[in-house]
Coordinates of C-alpha atoms and ligand atoms in Angstrom, one line a residue:
X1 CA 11.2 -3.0 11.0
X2 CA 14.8 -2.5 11.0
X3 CA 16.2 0.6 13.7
X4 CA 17.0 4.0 12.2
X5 CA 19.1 6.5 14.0
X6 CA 19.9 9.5 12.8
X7 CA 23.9 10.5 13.6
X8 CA 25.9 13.8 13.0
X9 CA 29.5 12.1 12.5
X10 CA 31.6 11.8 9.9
X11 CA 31.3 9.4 7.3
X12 CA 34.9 7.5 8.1
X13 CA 33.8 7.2 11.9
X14 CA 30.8 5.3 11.4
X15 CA 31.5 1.4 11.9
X16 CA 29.0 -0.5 9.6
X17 CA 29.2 -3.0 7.3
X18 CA 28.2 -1.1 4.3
X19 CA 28.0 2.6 3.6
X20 CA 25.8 4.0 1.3
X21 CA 27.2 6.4 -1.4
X22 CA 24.7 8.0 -3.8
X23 CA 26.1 9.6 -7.0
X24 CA 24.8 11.0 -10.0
X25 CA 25.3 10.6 -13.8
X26 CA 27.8 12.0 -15.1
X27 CA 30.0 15.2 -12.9
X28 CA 32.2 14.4 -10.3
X29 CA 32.5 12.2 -7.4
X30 CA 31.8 14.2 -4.2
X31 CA 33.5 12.3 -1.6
X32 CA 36.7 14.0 -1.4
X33 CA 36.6 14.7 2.3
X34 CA 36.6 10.6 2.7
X35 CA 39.6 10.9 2.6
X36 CA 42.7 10.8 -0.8
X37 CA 41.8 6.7 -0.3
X38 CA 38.2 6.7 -1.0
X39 CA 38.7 9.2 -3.6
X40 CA 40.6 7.7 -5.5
X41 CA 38.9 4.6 -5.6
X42 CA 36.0 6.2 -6.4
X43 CA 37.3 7.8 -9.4
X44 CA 38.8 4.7 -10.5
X45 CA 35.6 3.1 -10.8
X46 CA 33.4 5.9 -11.4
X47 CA 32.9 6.0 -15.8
X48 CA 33.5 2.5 -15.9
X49 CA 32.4 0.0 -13.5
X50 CA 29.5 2.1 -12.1
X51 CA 28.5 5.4 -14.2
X52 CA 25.7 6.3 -11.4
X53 CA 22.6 5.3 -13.8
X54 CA 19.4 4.9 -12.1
X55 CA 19.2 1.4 -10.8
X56 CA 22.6 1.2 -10.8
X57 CA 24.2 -0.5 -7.7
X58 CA 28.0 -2.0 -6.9
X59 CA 28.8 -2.9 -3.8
X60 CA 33.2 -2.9 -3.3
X61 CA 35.3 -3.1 0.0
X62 CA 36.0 0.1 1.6
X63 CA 39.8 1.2 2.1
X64 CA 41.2 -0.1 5.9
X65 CA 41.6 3.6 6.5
X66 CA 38.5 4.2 7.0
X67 CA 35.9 2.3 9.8
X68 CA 33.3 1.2 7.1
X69 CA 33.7 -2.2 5.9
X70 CA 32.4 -1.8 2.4
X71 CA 30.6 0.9 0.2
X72 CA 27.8 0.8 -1.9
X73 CA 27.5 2.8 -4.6
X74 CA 23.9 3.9 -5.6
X75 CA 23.3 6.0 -9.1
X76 CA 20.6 8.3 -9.1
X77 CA 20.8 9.2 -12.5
X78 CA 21.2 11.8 -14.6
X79 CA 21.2 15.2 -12.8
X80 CA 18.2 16.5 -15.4
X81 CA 16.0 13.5 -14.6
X82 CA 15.7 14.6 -11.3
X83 CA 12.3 13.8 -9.1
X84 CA 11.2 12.4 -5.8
X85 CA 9.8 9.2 -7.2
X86 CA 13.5 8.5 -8.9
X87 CA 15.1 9.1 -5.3
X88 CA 12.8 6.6 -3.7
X89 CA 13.2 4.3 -6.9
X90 CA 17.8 4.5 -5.9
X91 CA 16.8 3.9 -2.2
X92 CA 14.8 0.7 -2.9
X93 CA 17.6 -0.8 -5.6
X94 CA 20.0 -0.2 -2.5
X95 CA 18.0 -1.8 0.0
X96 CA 16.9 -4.1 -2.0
X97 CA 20.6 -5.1 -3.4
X98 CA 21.2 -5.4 0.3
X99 CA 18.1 -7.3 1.5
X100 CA 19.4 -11.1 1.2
X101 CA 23.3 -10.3 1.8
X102 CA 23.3 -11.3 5.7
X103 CA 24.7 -7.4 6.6
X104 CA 23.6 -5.8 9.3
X105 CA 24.9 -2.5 10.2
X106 CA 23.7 -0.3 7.1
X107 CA 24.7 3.6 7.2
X108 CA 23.8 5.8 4.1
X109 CA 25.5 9.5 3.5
X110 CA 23.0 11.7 3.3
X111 CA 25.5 15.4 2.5
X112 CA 25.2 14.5 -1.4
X113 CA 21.7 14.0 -1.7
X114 CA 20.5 17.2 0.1
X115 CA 23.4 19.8 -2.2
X116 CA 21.1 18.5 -4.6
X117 CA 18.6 20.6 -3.2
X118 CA 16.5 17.2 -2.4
X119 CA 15.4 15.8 0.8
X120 CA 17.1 12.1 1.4
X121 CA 13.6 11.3 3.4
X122 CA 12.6 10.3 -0.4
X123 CA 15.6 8.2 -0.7
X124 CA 15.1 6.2 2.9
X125 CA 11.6 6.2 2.2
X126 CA 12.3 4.1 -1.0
X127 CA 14.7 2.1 1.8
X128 CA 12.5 1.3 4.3
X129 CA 9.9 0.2 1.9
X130 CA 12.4 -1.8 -0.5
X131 CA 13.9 -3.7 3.1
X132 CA 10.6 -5.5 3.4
X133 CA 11.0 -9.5 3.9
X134 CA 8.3 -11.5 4.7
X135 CA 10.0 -14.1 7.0
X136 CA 7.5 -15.6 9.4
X137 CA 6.9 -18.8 7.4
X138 CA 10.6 -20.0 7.1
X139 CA 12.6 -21.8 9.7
X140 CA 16.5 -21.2 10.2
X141 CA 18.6 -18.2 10.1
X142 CA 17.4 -14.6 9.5
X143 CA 19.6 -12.5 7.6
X144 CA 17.9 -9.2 7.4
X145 CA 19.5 -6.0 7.8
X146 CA 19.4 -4.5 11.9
X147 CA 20.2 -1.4 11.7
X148 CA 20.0 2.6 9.1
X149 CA 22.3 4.7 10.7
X150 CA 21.6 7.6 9.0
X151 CA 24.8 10.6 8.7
X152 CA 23.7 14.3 8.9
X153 CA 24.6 17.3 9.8
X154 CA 21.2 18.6 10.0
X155 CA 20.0 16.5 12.3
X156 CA 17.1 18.2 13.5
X157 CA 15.5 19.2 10.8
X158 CA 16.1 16.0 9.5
X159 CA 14.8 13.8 12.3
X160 CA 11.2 15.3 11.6
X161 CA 10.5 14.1 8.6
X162 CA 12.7 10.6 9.3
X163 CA 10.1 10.2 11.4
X164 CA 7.6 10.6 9.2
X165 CA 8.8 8.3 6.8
X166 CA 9.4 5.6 9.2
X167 CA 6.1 5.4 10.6
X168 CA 4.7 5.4 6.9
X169 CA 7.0 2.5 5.8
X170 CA 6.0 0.4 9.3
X171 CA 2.2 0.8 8.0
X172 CA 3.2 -0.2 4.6
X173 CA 4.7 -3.1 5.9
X174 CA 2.0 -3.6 8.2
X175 CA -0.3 -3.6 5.5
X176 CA 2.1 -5.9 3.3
X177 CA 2.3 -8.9 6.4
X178 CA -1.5 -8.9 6.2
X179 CA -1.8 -9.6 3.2
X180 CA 1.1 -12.1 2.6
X181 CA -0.1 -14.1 5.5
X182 CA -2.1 -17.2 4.1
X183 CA -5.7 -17.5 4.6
X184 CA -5.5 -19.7 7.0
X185 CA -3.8 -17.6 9.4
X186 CA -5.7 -14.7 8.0
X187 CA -9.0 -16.1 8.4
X188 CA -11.8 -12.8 9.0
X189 CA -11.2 -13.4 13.1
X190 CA -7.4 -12.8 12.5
X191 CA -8.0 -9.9 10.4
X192 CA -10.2 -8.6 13.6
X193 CA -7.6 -9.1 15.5
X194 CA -4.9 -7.3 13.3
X195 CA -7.3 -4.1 13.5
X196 CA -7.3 -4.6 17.9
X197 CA -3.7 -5.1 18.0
X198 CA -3.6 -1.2 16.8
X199 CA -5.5 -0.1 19.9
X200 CA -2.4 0.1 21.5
X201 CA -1.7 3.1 19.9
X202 CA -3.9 4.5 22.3
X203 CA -6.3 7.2 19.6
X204 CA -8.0 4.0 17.9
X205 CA -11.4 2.7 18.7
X206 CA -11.9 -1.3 17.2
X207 CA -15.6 -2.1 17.3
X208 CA -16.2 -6.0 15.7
X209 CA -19.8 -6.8 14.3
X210 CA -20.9 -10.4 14.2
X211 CA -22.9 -12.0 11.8
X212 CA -26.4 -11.6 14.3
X213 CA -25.1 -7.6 14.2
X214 CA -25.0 -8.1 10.5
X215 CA -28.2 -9.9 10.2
X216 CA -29.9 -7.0 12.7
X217 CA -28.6 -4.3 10.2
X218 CA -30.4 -6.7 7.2
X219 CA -26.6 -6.9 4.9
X220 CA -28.3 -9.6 3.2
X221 CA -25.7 -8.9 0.2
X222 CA -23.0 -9.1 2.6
X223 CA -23.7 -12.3 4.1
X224 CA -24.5 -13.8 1.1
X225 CA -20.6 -14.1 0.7
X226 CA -20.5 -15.6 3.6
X227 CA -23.0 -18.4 3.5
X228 CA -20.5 -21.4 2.3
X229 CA -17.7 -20.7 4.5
X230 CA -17.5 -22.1 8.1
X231 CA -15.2 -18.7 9.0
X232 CA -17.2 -16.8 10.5
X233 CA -17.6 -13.1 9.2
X234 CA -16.5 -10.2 10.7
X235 CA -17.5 -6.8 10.2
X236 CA -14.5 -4.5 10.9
X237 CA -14.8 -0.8 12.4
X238 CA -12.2 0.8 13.1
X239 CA -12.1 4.8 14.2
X240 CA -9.8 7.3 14.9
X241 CA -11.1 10.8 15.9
X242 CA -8.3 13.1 15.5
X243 CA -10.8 15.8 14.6
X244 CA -14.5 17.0 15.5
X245 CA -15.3 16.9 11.6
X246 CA -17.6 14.6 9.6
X247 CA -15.2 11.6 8.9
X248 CA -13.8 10.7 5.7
X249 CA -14.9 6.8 5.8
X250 CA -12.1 4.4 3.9
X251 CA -13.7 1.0 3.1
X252 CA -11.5 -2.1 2.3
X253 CA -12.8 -5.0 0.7
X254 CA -11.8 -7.9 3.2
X255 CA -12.2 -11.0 1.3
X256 CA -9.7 -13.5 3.1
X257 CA -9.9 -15.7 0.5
X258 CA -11.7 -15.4 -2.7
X259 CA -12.3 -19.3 -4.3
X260 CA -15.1 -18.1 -6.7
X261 CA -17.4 -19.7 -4.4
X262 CA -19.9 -22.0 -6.5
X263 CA -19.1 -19.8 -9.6
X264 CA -15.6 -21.6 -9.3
X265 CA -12.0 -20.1 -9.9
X266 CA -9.7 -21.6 -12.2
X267 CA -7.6 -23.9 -10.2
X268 CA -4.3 -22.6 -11.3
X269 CA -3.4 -19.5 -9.3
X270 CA -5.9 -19.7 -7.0
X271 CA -3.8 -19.9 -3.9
X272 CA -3.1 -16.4 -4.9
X273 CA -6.5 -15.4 -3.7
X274 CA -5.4 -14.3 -0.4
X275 CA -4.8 -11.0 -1.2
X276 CA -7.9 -10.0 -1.7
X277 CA -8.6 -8.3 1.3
X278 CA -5.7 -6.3 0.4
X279 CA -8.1 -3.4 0.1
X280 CA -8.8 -3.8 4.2
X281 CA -5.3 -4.3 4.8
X282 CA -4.4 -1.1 3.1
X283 CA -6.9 0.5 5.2
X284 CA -5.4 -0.2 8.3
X285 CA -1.9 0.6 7.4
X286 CA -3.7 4.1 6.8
X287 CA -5.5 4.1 10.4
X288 CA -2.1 3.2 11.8
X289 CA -0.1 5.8 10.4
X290 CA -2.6 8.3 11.2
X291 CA -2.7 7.5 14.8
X292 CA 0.8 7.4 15.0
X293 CA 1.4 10.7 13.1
X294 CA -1.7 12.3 14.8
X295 CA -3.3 13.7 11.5
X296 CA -5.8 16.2 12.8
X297 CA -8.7 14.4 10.6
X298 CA -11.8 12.0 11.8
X299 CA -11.6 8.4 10.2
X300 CA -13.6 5.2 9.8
X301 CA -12.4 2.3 8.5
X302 CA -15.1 -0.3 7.8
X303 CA -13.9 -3.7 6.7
X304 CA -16.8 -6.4 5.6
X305 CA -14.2 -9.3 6.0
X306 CA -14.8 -12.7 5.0
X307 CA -14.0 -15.9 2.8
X308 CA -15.9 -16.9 -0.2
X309 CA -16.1 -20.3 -0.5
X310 CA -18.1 -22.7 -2.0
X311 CA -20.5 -25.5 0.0
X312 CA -23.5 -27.4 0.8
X313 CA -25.2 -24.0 1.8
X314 CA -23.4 -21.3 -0.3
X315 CA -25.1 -19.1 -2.4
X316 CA -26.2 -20.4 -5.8
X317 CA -25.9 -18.4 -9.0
X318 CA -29.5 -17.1 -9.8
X319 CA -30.0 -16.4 -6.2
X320 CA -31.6 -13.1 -5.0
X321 CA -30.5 -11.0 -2.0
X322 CA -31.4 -8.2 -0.2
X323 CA -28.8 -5.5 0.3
X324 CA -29.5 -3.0 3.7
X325 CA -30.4 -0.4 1.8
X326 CA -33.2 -2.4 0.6
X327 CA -32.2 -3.0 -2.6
X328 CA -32.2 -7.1 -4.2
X329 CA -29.8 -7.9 -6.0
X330 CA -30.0 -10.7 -8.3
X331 CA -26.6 -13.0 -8.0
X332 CA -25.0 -14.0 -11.3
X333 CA -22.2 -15.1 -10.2
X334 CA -20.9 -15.9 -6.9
X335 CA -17.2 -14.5 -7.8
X336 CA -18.6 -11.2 -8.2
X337 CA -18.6 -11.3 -4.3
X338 CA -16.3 -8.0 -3.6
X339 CA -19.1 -5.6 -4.7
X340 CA -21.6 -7.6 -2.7
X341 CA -19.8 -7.2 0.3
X342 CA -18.6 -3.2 -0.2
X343 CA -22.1 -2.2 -0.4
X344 CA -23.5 -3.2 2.4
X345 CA -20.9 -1.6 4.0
X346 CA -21.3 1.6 1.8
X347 CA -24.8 1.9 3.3
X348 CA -23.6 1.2 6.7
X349 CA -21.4 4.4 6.3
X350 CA -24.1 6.6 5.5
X351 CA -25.1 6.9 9.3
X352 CA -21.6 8.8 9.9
X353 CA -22.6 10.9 7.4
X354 CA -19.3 11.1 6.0
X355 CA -18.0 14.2 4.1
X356 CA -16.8 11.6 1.7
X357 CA -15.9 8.0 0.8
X358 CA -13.2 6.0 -0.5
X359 CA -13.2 2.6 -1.1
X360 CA -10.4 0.4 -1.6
X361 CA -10.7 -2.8 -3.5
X362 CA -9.1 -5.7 -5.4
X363 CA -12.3 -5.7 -7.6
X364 CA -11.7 -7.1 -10.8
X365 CA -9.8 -9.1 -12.8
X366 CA -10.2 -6.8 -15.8
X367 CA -8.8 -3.9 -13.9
X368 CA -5.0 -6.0 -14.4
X369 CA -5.8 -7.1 -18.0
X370 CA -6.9 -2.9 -18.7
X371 CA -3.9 -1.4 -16.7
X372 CA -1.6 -4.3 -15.3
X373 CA 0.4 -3.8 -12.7
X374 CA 1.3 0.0 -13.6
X375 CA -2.0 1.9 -11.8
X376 CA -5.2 1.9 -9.7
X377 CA -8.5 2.2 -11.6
X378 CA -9.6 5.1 -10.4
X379 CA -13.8 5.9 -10.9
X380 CA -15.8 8.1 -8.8
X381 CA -18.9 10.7 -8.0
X382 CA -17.0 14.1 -7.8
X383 CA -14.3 15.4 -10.3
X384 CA -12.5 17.6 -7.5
X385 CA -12.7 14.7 -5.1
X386 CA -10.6 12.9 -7.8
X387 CA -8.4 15.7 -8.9
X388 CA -6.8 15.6 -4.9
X389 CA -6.1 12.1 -4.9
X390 CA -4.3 12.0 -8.6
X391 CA -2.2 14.8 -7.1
X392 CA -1.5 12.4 -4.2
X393 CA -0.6 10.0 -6.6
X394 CA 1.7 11.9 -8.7
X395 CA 3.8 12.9 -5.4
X396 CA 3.8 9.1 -4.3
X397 CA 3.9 7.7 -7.3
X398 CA 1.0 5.2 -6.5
X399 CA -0.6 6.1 -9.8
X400 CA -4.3 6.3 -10.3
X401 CA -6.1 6.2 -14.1
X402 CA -9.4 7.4 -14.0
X403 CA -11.8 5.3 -15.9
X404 CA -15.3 6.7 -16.9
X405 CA -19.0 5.7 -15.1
X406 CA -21.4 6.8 -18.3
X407 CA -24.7 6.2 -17.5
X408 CA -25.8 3.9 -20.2
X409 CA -23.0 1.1 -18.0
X410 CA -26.2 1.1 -15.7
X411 CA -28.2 -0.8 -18.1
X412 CA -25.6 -3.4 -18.1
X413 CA -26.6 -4.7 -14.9
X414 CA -30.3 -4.3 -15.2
X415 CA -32.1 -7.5 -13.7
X416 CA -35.2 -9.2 -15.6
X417 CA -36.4 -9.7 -12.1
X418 CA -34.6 -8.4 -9.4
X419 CA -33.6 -4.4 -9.1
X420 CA -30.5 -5.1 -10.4
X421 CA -27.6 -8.0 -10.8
X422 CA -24.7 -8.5 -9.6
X423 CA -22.8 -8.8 -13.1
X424 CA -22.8 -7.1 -16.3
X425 CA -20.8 -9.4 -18.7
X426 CA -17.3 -9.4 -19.6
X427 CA -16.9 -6.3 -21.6
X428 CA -16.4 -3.2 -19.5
X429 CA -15.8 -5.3 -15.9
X430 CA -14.0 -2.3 -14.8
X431 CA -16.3 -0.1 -14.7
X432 CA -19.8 -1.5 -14.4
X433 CA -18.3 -3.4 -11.0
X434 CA -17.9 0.2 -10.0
X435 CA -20.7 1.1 -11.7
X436 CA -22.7 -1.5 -9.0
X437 CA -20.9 0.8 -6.2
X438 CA -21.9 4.3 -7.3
X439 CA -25.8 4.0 -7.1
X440 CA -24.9 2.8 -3.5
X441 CA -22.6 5.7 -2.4
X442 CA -25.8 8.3 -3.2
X443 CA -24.5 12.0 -3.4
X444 CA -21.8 11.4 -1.4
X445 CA -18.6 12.5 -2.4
X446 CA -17.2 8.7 -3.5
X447 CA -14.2 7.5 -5.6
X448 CA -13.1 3.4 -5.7
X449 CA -9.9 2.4 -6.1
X450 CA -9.6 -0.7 -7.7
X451 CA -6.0 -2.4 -6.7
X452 CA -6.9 -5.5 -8.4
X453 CA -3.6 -5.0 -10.7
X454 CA -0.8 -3.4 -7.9
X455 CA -1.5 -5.0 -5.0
X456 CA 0.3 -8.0 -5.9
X457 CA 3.5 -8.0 -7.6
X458 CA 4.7 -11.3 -9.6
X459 CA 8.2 -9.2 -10.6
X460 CA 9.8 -6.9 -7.9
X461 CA 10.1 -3.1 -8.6
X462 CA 12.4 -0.9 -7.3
X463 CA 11.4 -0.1 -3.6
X464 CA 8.8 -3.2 -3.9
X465 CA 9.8 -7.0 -3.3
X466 CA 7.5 -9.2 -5.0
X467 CA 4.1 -10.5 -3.6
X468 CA 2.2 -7.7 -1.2
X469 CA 2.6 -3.9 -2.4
X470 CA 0.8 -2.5 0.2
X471 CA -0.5 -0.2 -2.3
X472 CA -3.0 2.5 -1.2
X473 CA -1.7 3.1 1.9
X474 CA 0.6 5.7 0.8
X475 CA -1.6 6.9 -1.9
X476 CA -4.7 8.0 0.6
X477 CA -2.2 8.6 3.8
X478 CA -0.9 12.2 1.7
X479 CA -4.4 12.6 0.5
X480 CA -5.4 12.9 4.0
X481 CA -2.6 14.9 5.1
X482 CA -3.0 17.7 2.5
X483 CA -6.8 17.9 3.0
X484 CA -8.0 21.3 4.3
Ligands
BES1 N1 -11.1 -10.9 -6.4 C1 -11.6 -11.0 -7.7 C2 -10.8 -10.0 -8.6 C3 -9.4 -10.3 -8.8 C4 -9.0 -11.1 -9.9 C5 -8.5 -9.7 -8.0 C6 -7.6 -11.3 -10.1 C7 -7.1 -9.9 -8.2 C8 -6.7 -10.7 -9.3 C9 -13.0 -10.7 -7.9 O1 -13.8 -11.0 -6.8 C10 -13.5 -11.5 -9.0 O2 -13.5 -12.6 -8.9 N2 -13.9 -10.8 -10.1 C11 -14.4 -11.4 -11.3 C12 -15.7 -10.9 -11.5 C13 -16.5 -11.7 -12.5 C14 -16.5 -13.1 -12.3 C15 -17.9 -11.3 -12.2 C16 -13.4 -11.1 -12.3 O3 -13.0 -9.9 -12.5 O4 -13.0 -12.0 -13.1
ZN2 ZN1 -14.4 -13.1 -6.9
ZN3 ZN1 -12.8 -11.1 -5.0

């Protein structure tokens, strides 16, 4: 993560290599006390080179009278268009601009965003999150940015919610490093170890089940996953009890690497499998930040993490199971492995006895074809439940589209001879995957997330560089902090 300081000193004192300048659409420039210099560059360009459109970034060398070496000019669009999500959306274009340019010493001017009555915690926030490299595979130089110097005159108020944002950008990228790793570093035992290396933040408790733990607890549909892959499995539970309240239980499907098992992905694209425990990783990004930020809530994580792979003693299509709720489950295909896994663990969760659960998933494929990369599939028990995390998601702009559960999906995975199956067909794949969850999850309160479309990016966005989004993290992180 690169160092942020927050600094009260002018703007033409700072020595940086670049110095962030953020201006609308349209108006005036509002530098003037940078000096007659900066000025009146600024006005030179300003209407013609760079108009301050959203998205809109040019980067030009800085006067010699003043100690940065170069500004960049961020638009934040027009003064009307206004919102959090557009602020975010300016700081990610800037740190993105900036991410591959070898500079190091970054400060931003913070004066004009906040006379716009707006908090620049939105704009470093889409900064932090759009600085994200994932650099641990390549050899030779590193050229990402060192330092945010960030300039205020209101730095205490200010440092607060810097703080904030920091710690929720670190679990993003957190989150994001999981699930760019390759599956063979990010075997289930690695993933274990991920959720230990978080102990250190002192308020986190890490408890790993093993597949004779599994076997006692009788996750038949669980280990069914499991059966082809020499990696062993590794049930993840991770707690953090920063309240004496029944927990709100977050459960991440943790499949390290999703082949198809005998039911056989398509080769092409398959090495892209590895993010589907991107669900799990989002869920410790979430048990990280709320550690750090000491949310006074009670959380359990439960991660069912392993591969699905095909081999002499993998499951075979047409195979039954038994689930630990007793259950069987009649096994269509062996690449409907997610929901196999997530109800075991579902029915694990019920001896918490939860006030609610979420569960956090790269489910389907037909969750990308129905919404693409745009929103999470939202489906779930209880409307309320649902209306608090589409308000989280309109003030994070991690958007969730609910899709229905009608009853009459249920007969879509009716079994001739086992209690049910594992898949329903092609047509509605969304929802009767989900559909498989919900008789699981009881009368507890229960939505699923299915990330299947967001949590991988094949074309960057603003404040996300392509491959991991660590979506989800953000999304349930303000869910948590505004519930009562
Ligand atoms: N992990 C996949 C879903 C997926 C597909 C996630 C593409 C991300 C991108 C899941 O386990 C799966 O294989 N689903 C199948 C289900 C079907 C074969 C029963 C699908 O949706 O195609
Ligand atoms: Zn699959
Ligand atoms: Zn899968």
């Amino acid at each position: 993560m690169i160092k942020v300081h927050v600094k009260n000193i002018r703007e033409i004192d700072c020595p940086c290599d670049v110095l962030i300048l953020t201006m609308t659409e349209g108006g005036r420039v509002p530098y003037e006390r940078l000096g007659s210099q900066v000025s009146h560059l600024l006005k030179r360009i300003y209407g013609r080179e760079f108009k301050g459109t959203l998205d809109e970034v040019l980067l030009v060398h800085a006067p010699e009278s003043i100690k940065p070496e170069r500004l960049l000019l961020v638009g934040l669009g027009k003064k009307k268009d206004y919102s959090h999500e557009n602020l975010r959306r300016a700081g990610g274009r800037a740190s993105g601009f900036l991410r591959d340019k070898g500079l190091k010493k970054i400060a931003i001017s913070t004066e004009y965003i906040s006379s716009l009555k707006s908090s620049p915690a939105y704009f470093l926030e889409g900064f932090l999150l759009g600085a994200y490299t994932f650099k641990k595979y390549r050899s030779g130089r590193q050229d990402g940015m060192d330092s945010l110097t960030v300039l205020s005159q209101n730095t205490r108020r200010f440092k607060k919610e810097l703080d904030q944002v920091k710690v929720v950008a670190s679990s993003v990228w957190f989150a994001r490093d999981l699930v760019n790793t390759p599956a063979n570093d990010m075997t289930p035992s690695n993933l274990a170890d991920a959720a230990r290396s978080l102990r250190k933040n002192g308020s986190l408790v890490v408890k790993v089940f093993d597949k004779k733990d599994m076997q006692k607890s009788g996750m038949g549909a669980y280990l069914s996953v499991a059966k082809g892959t020499k990696e062993p499995p590794k049930f993840i539970i991770i707690e953090y009890k920063g309240a004496k309240k029944s927990p709100l239980v977050l459960i991440g499907k943790s499949v390290t690497f999703d082949s198809g098992g005998l039911s056989l992905k398509p080769a092409e694209g398959m090495e892209k499998m590895k993010y589907d425990m991107a669900g799990g990783a989002a869920v410790l990004g979430i048990m990280k930040a709320s550690s750090e930020l000491k949310f006074p809530v009670h959380l359990v994580g439960l991660l069912p993490a392993t591969e699905n792979m095909p081999g002499g003693s993998a499951t075979r299509p047409g195979d039954i199971v038994k689930a630990s709720n007793e259950k069987t489950i009649e096994i269509i295909s062996t690449d409907a492995e997610g929901r196999m896994a997530l109800v075991d663990a579902i029915t694990y969760s019920r001896r918490y006895r939860p006030q609610a659960i979420i569960d956090i998933a790269t489910l389907t494929g037909a969750c990308s074809i129905a919404l693409g990369g745009e929103a999470i599939a939202m489906m779930g028990n209880d409307p309320k439940f649902m209306d608090n995390i589409r308000k989280a998601a309109e003030r994070t702009g991690e958007r969730v589209w609910e899709m229905p559960l009608f009853k009459e999906y249920g007969e879509y995975l009716k079994s001739d001879i086992a209690d049910i199956k594992n898949y329903g067909g092609k047509n509605g794949a969304l929802v009767t995957s989900a559909y498989f969850l919900y008789d699981f999850a009881g009368t507890t309160p229960w939505v699923h997330l299915d990330i299947a479309g967001t949590a991988w990016l094949e074309k960057e966005k603003p404040y996300i560089p392509k491959g991991a989004s660590g979506i989800g993290v953000r999304l349930v992180l303000d869910l948590i902090k505004n519930l009562k």
